[in-house]
Amino acid sequence: MLAQILPGKGKEVPVKFFAIFILALVSGLAAGNKTQTAPANEPSPTGPGYTLIDTGAVTITARLKPRRTTKPLTVGDQFWVELAVRHHRNIKVSEPFAESLGSFVILDRNLVTRYQGDTVVNIYELKLAAFAPGERALPLFLTTYPAEGKILAAHSDSIPVKVASVLPEDMKDINDLKPQIPFPNLLPLWLALGLLAAAVLSFVGIRLFRRWRKRRLEPALLPEPWEEALAALEAIPTNEWLSAGKVKRYYYAVSDVLKRYLTRRYSFPAIDQTTSEMRLAMKRKRIAEKADFIGFFQMADMVKYATYVPALPEMEQAAQEARELVNKTTPQPETVPPET
């Protein structure tokens, strides 16, 4: 079998020859790497281009800043770490970094530089958050600087951090998946029918409530003034009150019935007027029975507001006189003349 290596040349090279060429190239590269061995006195590097040391001209320390709450640190909560890098002013150092943040993420950072003689102190405040619960440890933060023709790296200590879970303690895992909805799915149809039924019931209920409230608010039809007055006079217990000596109560009741009758019959506020005021109002209304009404009210005033007590037959006749006054002023039905 032949393979096309260079398109457009028209020459075919056997696949076997191509495989031998690739194998030889890989073998040569492996042999070249074996001949380049590191000197025995050179420290083993911990990263590309720098050597990790424990003590040197540059130091870096890390500490957790106190939190403003006593609640445990949970997944997603923010906390601050302070890094202090100390070095001589003539030494150039890099900004702190970590080879791997693991389960942490840096959200923000601030830098404050201070001087202590020839020593420079760079204070880095890092805002971090954890996205995995459990017993965790902050990564080593490194800062590199040149020394004796090499790049050295100072590192901070690892700080343990406990991150609590936000899930309930009794929750073992996420909820199971819900079963598949059978097809056709009738749930939307049932929801639409339910909403329609609720709308119809609401409409009917509102109509019934408005009708009931309208009937409740409508005032009851009052009887005719003369019918009301005759019924009220009939309901007064004349014999009972007079035998019990309740003379003033009796005259108050009879005169109030007549005042209400005049108020409704002739449309003036007789129920709130004195006898003198009623005389003027009845004169303006040109009521023919004015003298009879005023005479009755004057007699009633003498009993109500003075010490006058009529004889028993006269008192019993008071209710009857009131009935006669009502009957005299009751409108008579119109008579239709006979046809000729």
CSV table of C-alpha atoms in Angstrom, one decimal:
chain,number,residue,atom,x,y,z
A,1,MET,CA,0.0,0.0,0.0
A,2,LEU,CA,1.3,3.4,-1.0
A,3,ALA,CA,0.5,6.8,0.8
A,4,GLN,CA,0.6,10.3,-0.7
A,5,ILE,CA,3.1,12.4,1.4
A,6,LEU,CA,3.5,15.6,-0.5
A,7,PRO,CA,0.4,16.5,-2.6
A,8,GLY,CA,1.0,17.8,-6.1
A,9,LYS,CA,4.5,16.2,-6.5
A,10,GLY,CA,3.2,13.1,-8.2
A,11,LYS,CA,5.7,10.9,-6.2
A,12,GLU,CA,4.5,8.2,-3.8
A,13,VAL,CA,6.6,7.1,-0.8
A,14,PRO,CA,6.0,3.7,0.8
A,15,VAL,CA,4.3,3.8,4.2
A,16,LYS,CA,7.0,1.5,5.6
A,17,PHE,CA,9.8,3.9,4.7
A,18,PHE,CA,7.8,6.8,6.4
A,19,ALA,CA,7.4,4.9,9.7
A,20,ILE,CA,11.1,4.1,9.8
A,21,PHE,CA,11.9,7.7,9.4
A,22,ILE,CA,9.7,8.8,12.3
A,23,LEU,CA,11.1,6.1,14.6
A,24,ALA,CA,14.7,7.3,13.9
A,25,LEU,CA,13.8,10.9,14.6
A,26,VAL,CA,12.3,10.0,18.0
A,27,SER,CA,15.3,7.9,19.0
A,28,GLY,CA,17.7,10.7,18.2
A,29,LEU,CA,15.8,13.1,20.4
A,30,ALA,CA,15.8,10.7,23.3
A,31,ALA,CA,19.5,10.1,23.0
A,32,GLY,CA,20.2,13.9,23.0
A,33,ASN,CA,18.2,14.3,26.3
A,34,LYS,CA,20.2,11.7,28.1
A,35,THR,CA,23.5,13.5,27.5
A,36,GLN,CA,22.3,16.8,29.1
A,37,THR,CA,22.4,16.0,32.8
A,38,ALA,CA,22.2,18.6,35.6
A,39,PRO,CA,25.2,19.3,37.8
A,40,ALA,CA,25.2,17.5,41.1
A,41,ASN,CA,25.5,20.7,43.2
A,42,GLU,CA,22.5,22.5,41.6
A,43,PRO,CA,19.2,22.5,43.7
A,44,SER,CA,16.2,20.8,42.2
A,45,PRO,CA,13.9,23.5,40.7
A,46,THR,CA,10.3,23.6,41.8
A,47,GLY,CA,9.1,25.5,38.8
A,48,PRO,CA,10.2,26.6,35.4
A,49,GLY,CA,13.2,29.0,35.8
A,50,TYR,CA,13.4,29.4,39.6
A,51,THR,CA,14.7,27.5,42.7
A,52,LEU,CA,12.6,27.2,45.8
A,53,ILE,CA,14.5,28.1,49.0
A,54,ASP,CA,13.4,28.3,52.7
A,55,THR,CA,15.5,31.2,53.9
A,56,GLY,CA,17.1,34.0,52.0
A,57,ALA,CA,17.3,37.8,51.5
A,58,VAL,CA,13.5,37.9,50.7
A,59,THR,CA,10.8,36.6,53.1
A,60,ILE,CA,7.1,36.2,52.5
A,61,THR,CA,4.6,35.5,55.3
A,62,ALA,CA,0.9,34.8,55.0
A,63,ARG,CA,-1.9,35.1,57.6
A,64,LEU,CA,-5.7,35.0,57.6
A,65,LYS,CA,-7.3,38.3,58.5
A,66,PRO,CA,-10.0,38.1,61.1
A,67,ARG,CA,-13.6,37.9,59.8
A,68,ARG,CA,-16.4,40.2,61.1
A,69,THR,CA,-18.7,37.3,61.8
A,70,THR,CA,-18.6,34.2,64.0
A,71,LYS,CA,-20.4,32.1,61.4
A,72,PRO,CA,-18.3,29.3,59.8
A,73,LEU,CA,-16.8,29.9,56.4
A,74,THR,CA,-18.9,28.2,53.7
A,75,VAL,CA,-18.6,27.7,50.0
A,76,GLY,CA,-18.6,31.0,48.2
A,77,ASP,CA,-17.9,33.1,51.3
A,78,GLN,CA,-15.3,35.8,50.8
A,79,PHE,CA,-12.3,36.1,53.2
A,80,TRP,CA,-9.0,38.0,53.2
A,81,VAL,CA,-5.4,36.8,53.3
A,82,GLU,CA,-2.6,39.2,54.0
A,83,LEU,CA,0.8,38.5,52.4
A,84,ALA,CA,3.9,40.5,53.7
A,85,VAL,CA,6.9,40.5,51.4
A,86,ARG,CA,10.1,41.9,53.0
A,87,HIS,CA,13.3,42.6,51.0
A,88,HIS,CA,16.1,45.1,50.7
A,89,ARG,CA,15.4,48.1,48.6
A,90,ASN,CA,18.1,47.1,46.1
A,91,ILE,CA,16.5,43.7,45.4
A,92,LYS,CA,13.8,43.5,42.7
A,93,VAL,CA,11.1,41.0,43.6
A,94,SER,CA,8.1,39.7,41.7
A,95,GLU,CA,4.5,40.0,42.8
A,96,PRO,CA,3.4,37.0,44.9
A,97,PHE,CA,1.9,34.1,42.9
A,98,ALA,CA,0.8,30.5,43.4
A,99,GLU,CA,1.5,27.6,41.1
A,100,SER,CA,-2.0,26.3,41.7
A,101,LEU,CA,-4.9,27.8,43.7
A,102,GLY,CA,-6.7,24.5,44.0
A,103,SER,CA,-10.2,25.0,45.3
A,104,PHE,CA,-9.7,28.7,45.8
A,105,VAL,CA,-10.1,31.7,43.6
A,106,ILE,CA,-8.7,35.3,44.0
A,107,LEU,CA,-11.4,37.9,43.6
A,108,ASP,CA,-9.5,41.1,44.4
A,109,ARG,CA,-6.2,42.4,45.8
A,110,ASN,CA,-4.8,45.5,47.3
A,111,LEU,CA,-1.2,46.6,47.8
A,112,VAL,CA,0.3,48.9,50.5
A,113,THR,CA,4.1,49.6,50.5
A,114,ARG,CA,5.9,50.6,53.7
A,115,TYR,CA,9.6,51.3,54.4
A,116,GLN,CA,11.6,50.3,57.4
A,117,GLY,CA,15.0,51.8,56.8
A,118,ASP,CA,16.5,50.0,53.8
A,119,THR,CA,13.9,47.3,54.1
A,120,VAL,CA,10.8,47.5,51.8
A,121,VAL,CA,7.6,45.8,53.1
A,122,ASN,CA,4.9,45.1,50.5
A,123,ILE,CA,1.6,44.2,52.1
A,124,TYR,CA,-0.7,42.4,49.7
A,125,GLU,CA,-4.3,41.9,50.8
A,126,LEU,CA,-6.0,39.2,48.7
A,127,LYS,CA,-9.8,38.6,48.7
A,128,LEU,CA,-10.4,34.9,48.2
A,129,ALA,CA,-13.3,32.5,48.1
A,130,ALA,CA,-13.5,28.7,48.2
A,131,PHE,CA,-15.7,26.6,46.0
A,132,ALA,CA,-15.2,23.2,47.6
A,133,PRO,CA,-16.1,22.2,51.2
A,134,GLY,CA,-13.8,20.3,53.6
A,135,GLU,CA,-10.5,20.7,55.4
A,136,ARG,CA,-8.5,22.8,52.9
A,137,ALA,CA,-5.1,24.5,52.9
A,138,LEU,CA,-4.1,27.7,51.2
A,139,PRO,CA,-1.4,27.2,48.5
A,140,LEU,CA,2.2,28.3,48.9
A,141,PHE,CA,2.5,31.9,47.7
A,142,LEU,CA,5.9,32.5,45.9
A,143,THR,CA,7.9,35.6,45.1
A,144,THR,CA,11.0,35.4,42.9
A,145,TYR,CA,14.1,37.5,42.8
A,146,PRO,CA,17.6,37.3,41.2
A,147,ALA,CA,20.6,36.2,43.3
A,148,GLU,CA,24.1,34.9,42.2
A,149,GLY,CA,23.0,34.5,38.6
A,150,LYS,CA,20.0,32.4,39.4
A,151,ILE,CA,16.3,33.0,40.1
A,152,LEU,CA,15.4,32.2,43.7
A,153,ALA,CA,11.8,31.9,45.0
A,154,ALA,CA,10.8,32.5,48.6
A,155,HIS,CA,7.6,30.9,49.8
A,156,SER,CA,5.0,31.4,52.5
A,157,ASP,CA,3.7,28.7,54.8
A,158,SER,CA,0.5,26.8,54.1
A,159,ILE,CA,-2.5,27.9,56.2
A,160,PRO,CA,-5.3,25.4,56.9
A,161,VAL,CA,-8.8,26.6,56.1
A,162,LYS,CA,-12.0,24.8,57.0
A,163,VAL,CA,-14.8,25.3,54.5
A,164,ALA,CA,-18.3,24.3,55.6
A,165,SER,CA,-20.9,23.0,53.1
A,166,VAL,CA,-24.0,25.0,52.4
A,167,LEU,CA,-26.1,21.8,51.9
A,168,PRO,CA,-28.2,20.5,54.8
A,169,GLU,CA,-26.4,17.9,56.9
A,170,ASP,CA,-29.1,15.2,56.3
A,171,MET,CA,-28.8,15.7,52.5
A,172,LYS,CA,-26.7,12.9,51.1
A,173,ASP,CA,-27.0,13.8,47.4
A,174,ILE,CA,-29.1,15.8,45.0
A,175,ASN,CA,-32.7,14.8,44.4
A,176,ASP,CA,-33.5,12.1,42.0
A,177,LEU,CA,-34.6,13.0,38.5
A,178,LYS,CA,-38.3,13.3,38.0
A,179,PRO,CA,-39.9,10.6,35.8
A,180,GLN,CA,-40.6,11.4,32.2
A,181,ILE,CA,-43.8,13.1,31.4
A,182,PRO,CA,-46.1,10.8,29.3
A,183,PHE,CA,-47.0,12.0,25.8
A,184,PRO,CA,-49.3,13.6,25.0
A,185,ASN,CA,-48.9,15.8,28.0
A,186,LEU,CA,-52.4,16.8,29.2
A,187,LEU,CA,-51.2,19.0,32.1
A,188,PRO,CA,-51.4,22.3,30.1
A,189,LEU,CA,-55.0,21.4,29.0
A,190,TRP,CA,-56.0,20.7,32.6
A,191,LEU,CA,-54.4,23.9,33.8
A,192,ALA,CA,-56.3,25.9,31.1
A,193,LEU,CA,-59.6,24.3,32.0
A,194,GLY,CA,-58.9,25.0,35.7
A,195,LEU,CA,-58.2,28.6,35.0
A,196,LEU,CA,-61.4,28.9,32.9
A,197,ALA,CA,-63.5,27.3,35.6
A,198,ALA,CA,-62.0,29.6,38.2
A,199,ALA,CA,-62.8,32.6,36.0
A,200,VAL,CA,-66.4,31.5,35.5
A,201,LEU,CA,-66.9,30.9,39.2
A,202,SER,CA,-65.4,34.2,40.0
A,203,PHE,CA,-67.6,36.0,37.5
A,204,VAL,CA,-70.8,34.3,38.9
A,205,GLY,CA,-69.7,34.9,42.5
A,206,ILE,CA,-69.1,38.6,41.9
A,207,ARG,CA,-72.5,39.0,40.1
A,208,LEU,CA,-74.4,37.3,43.0
A,209,PHE,CA,-72.5,39.3,45.6
A,210,ARG,CA,-73.3,42.6,43.8
A,211,ARG,CA,-77.0,41.6,43.5
A,212,TRP,CA,-77.2,40.7,47.2
A,213,ARG,CA,-75.5,43.9,48.3
A,214,LYS,CA,-77.8,46.0,46.1
A,215,ARG,CA,-80.8,44.4,47.7
A,216,ARG,CA,-79.4,45.0,51.1
A,217,LEU,CA,-78.6,48.6,50.5
A,218,GLU,CA,-82.0,49.4,48.9
A,219,PRO,CA,-84.2,51.1,51.5
A,220,ALA,CA,-87.4,49.4,52.4
A,221,LEU,CA,-90.5,51.1,51.0
A,222,LEU,CA,-92.2,53.1,53.7
A,223,PRO,CA,-96.0,53.0,54.0
A,224,GLU,CA,-98.0,56.1,53.3
A,225,PRO,CA,-97.7,58.8,56.1
A,226,TRP,CA,-101.3,58.4,57.2
A,227,GLU,CA,-101.1,54.6,57.3
A,228,GLU,CA,-97.9,54.8,59.3
A,229,ALA,CA,-99.4,57.3,61.8
A,230,LEU,CA,-102.6,55.3,62.4
A,231,ALA,CA,-100.6,52.1,62.9
A,232,ALA,CA,-98.3,53.9,65.4
A,233,LEU,CA,-101.2,55.3,67.3
A,234,GLU,CA,-102.9,51.9,67.5
A,235,ALA,CA,-99.7,50.5,68.9
A,236,ILE,CA,-99.6,52.9,71.9
A,237,PRO,CA,-100.7,51.1,75.1
A,238,THR,CA,-103.0,53.8,76.3
A,239,ASN,CA,-104.7,52.0,79.1
A,240,GLU,CA,-101.5,50.5,80.4
A,241,TRP,CA,-99.6,53.7,80.6
A,242,LEU,CA,-102.4,55.8,82.0
A,243,SER,CA,-103.1,53.2,84.7
A,244,ALA,CA,-99.4,53.2,85.6
A,245,GLY,CA,-99.4,57.0,85.8
A,246,LYS,CA,-97.1,57.4,82.8
A,247,VAL,CA,-99.0,60.5,81.5
A,248,LYS,CA,-96.0,62.4,80.2
A,249,ARG,CA,-94.7,59.4,78.3
A,250,TYR,CA,-98.2,58.9,76.8
A,251,TYR,CA,-98.4,62.5,75.5
A,252,TYR,CA,-94.8,62.4,74.3
A,253,ALA,CA,-95.6,59.3,72.2
A,254,VAL,CA,-98.9,60.7,70.7
A,255,SER,CA,-97.4,64.1,69.9
A,256,ASP,CA,-94.3,62.5,68.3
A,257,VAL,CA,-96.5,60.4,66.0
A,258,LEU,CA,-98.3,63.5,64.8
A,259,LYS,CA,-95.1,65.4,64.3
A,260,ARG,CA,-93.7,62.6,62.2
A,261,TYR,CA,-96.9,62.5,60.2
A,262,LEU,CA,-96.8,66.2,59.5
A,263,THR,CA,-93.1,65.9,58.5
A,264,ARG,CA,-93.8,63.3,55.9
A,265,ARG,CA,-97.3,64.5,54.8
A,266,TYR,CA,-96.4,68.2,54.3
A,267,SER,CA,-92.6,68.0,53.8
A,268,PHE,CA,-91.5,70.3,56.7
A,269,PRO,CA,-89.4,69.3,59.7
A,270,ALA,CA,-92.2,69.3,62.3
A,271,ILE,CA,-90.5,66.6,64.2
A,272,ASP,CA,-87.7,69.0,65.2
A,273,GLN,CA,-89.8,72.1,65.7
A,274,THR,CA,-91.6,73.7,68.6
A,275,THR,CA,-95.3,74.5,68.6
A,276,SER,CA,-94.7,78.1,67.6
A,277,GLU,CA,-92.4,77.1,64.7
A,278,MET,CA,-95.0,74.5,63.5
A,279,ARG,CA,-97.7,77.2,63.5
A,280,LEU,CA,-95.6,79.4,61.1
A,281,ALA,CA,-94.7,76.4,58.9
A,282,MET,CA,-98.4,75.3,58.7
A,283,LYS,CA,-99.4,78.8,57.9
A,284,ARG,CA,-97.0,78.9,55.0
A,285,LYS,CA,-98.2,75.5,53.8
A,286,ARG,CA,-101.9,76.8,54.1
A,287,ILE,CA,-103.0,73.7,56.0
A,288,ALA,CA,-106.7,74.0,56.8
A,289,GLU,CA,-106.5,72.0,60.0
A,290,LYS,CA,-103.7,74.2,61.4
A,291,ALA,CA,-105.8,75.4,64.4
A,292,ASP,CA,-106.8,71.8,65.4
A,293,PHE,CA,-103.2,70.6,65.2
A,294,ILE,CA,-101.8,73.6,67.2
A,295,GLY,CA,-104.6,73.3,69.8
A,296,PHE,CA,-103.6,69.6,70.3
A,297,PHE,CA,-99.9,70.4,70.6
A,298,GLN,CA,-100.5,73.3,73.1
A,299,MET,CA,-102.4,70.9,75.3
A,300,ALA,CA,-99.6,68.3,75.0
A,301,ASP,CA,-97.0,70.9,75.9
A,302,MET,CA,-98.8,71.7,79.1
A,303,VAL,CA,-98.7,68.1,80.1
A,304,LYS,CA,-95.1,67.5,79.0
A,305,TYR,CA,-93.5,70.6,80.2
A,306,ALA,CA,-95.7,71.7,83.1
A,307,THR,CA,-97.5,70.1,86.0
A,308,TYR,CA,-100.9,70.0,84.3
A,309,VAL,CA,-102.6,66.6,84.4
A,310,PRO,CA,-105.9,66.4,82.5
A,311,ALA,CA,-108.8,64.2,83.6
A,312,LEU,CA,-108.7,60.6,82.7
A,313,PRO,CA,-111.4,60.7,80.0
A,314,GLU,CA,-109.6,63.7,78.4
A,315,MET,CA,-106.3,61.8,78.4
A,316,GLU,CA,-107.9,58.7,76.9
A,317,GLN,CA,-109.5,61.0,74.2
A,318,ALA,CA,-106.0,62.4,73.2
A,319,ALA,CA,-105.1,59.4,71.0
A,320,GLN,CA,-108.6,59.5,69.4
A,321,GLU,CA,-108.2,63.2,68.6
A,322,ALA,CA,-104.8,62.4,66.9
A,323,ARG,CA,-106.5,59.7,64.8
A,324,GLU,CA,-109.2,62.2,63.7
A,325,LEU,CA,-106.6,64.8,62.7
A,326,VAL,CA,-104.8,62.2,60.6
A,327,ASN,CA,-108.1,61.1,59.0
A,328,LYS,CA,-109.1,64.7,58.2
A,329,THR,CA,-105.8,65.4,56.4
A,330,THR,CA,-105.6,62.1,54.5
A,331,PRO,CA,-105.9,62.6,50.8
A,332,GLN,CA,-109.2,61.5,49.3
A,333,PRO,CA,-109.2,59.4,46.2
A,334,GLU,CA,-110.2,61.3,43.1
A,335,THR,CA,-113.8,60.5,42.0
A,336,VAL,CA,-114.4,60.0,38.3
A,337,PRO,CA,-117.7,61.6,37.2
A,338,PRO,CA,-120.1,59.2,35.5
A,339,GLU,CA,-120.4,59.3,31.8
A,340,THR,CA,-123.5,61.0,30.4
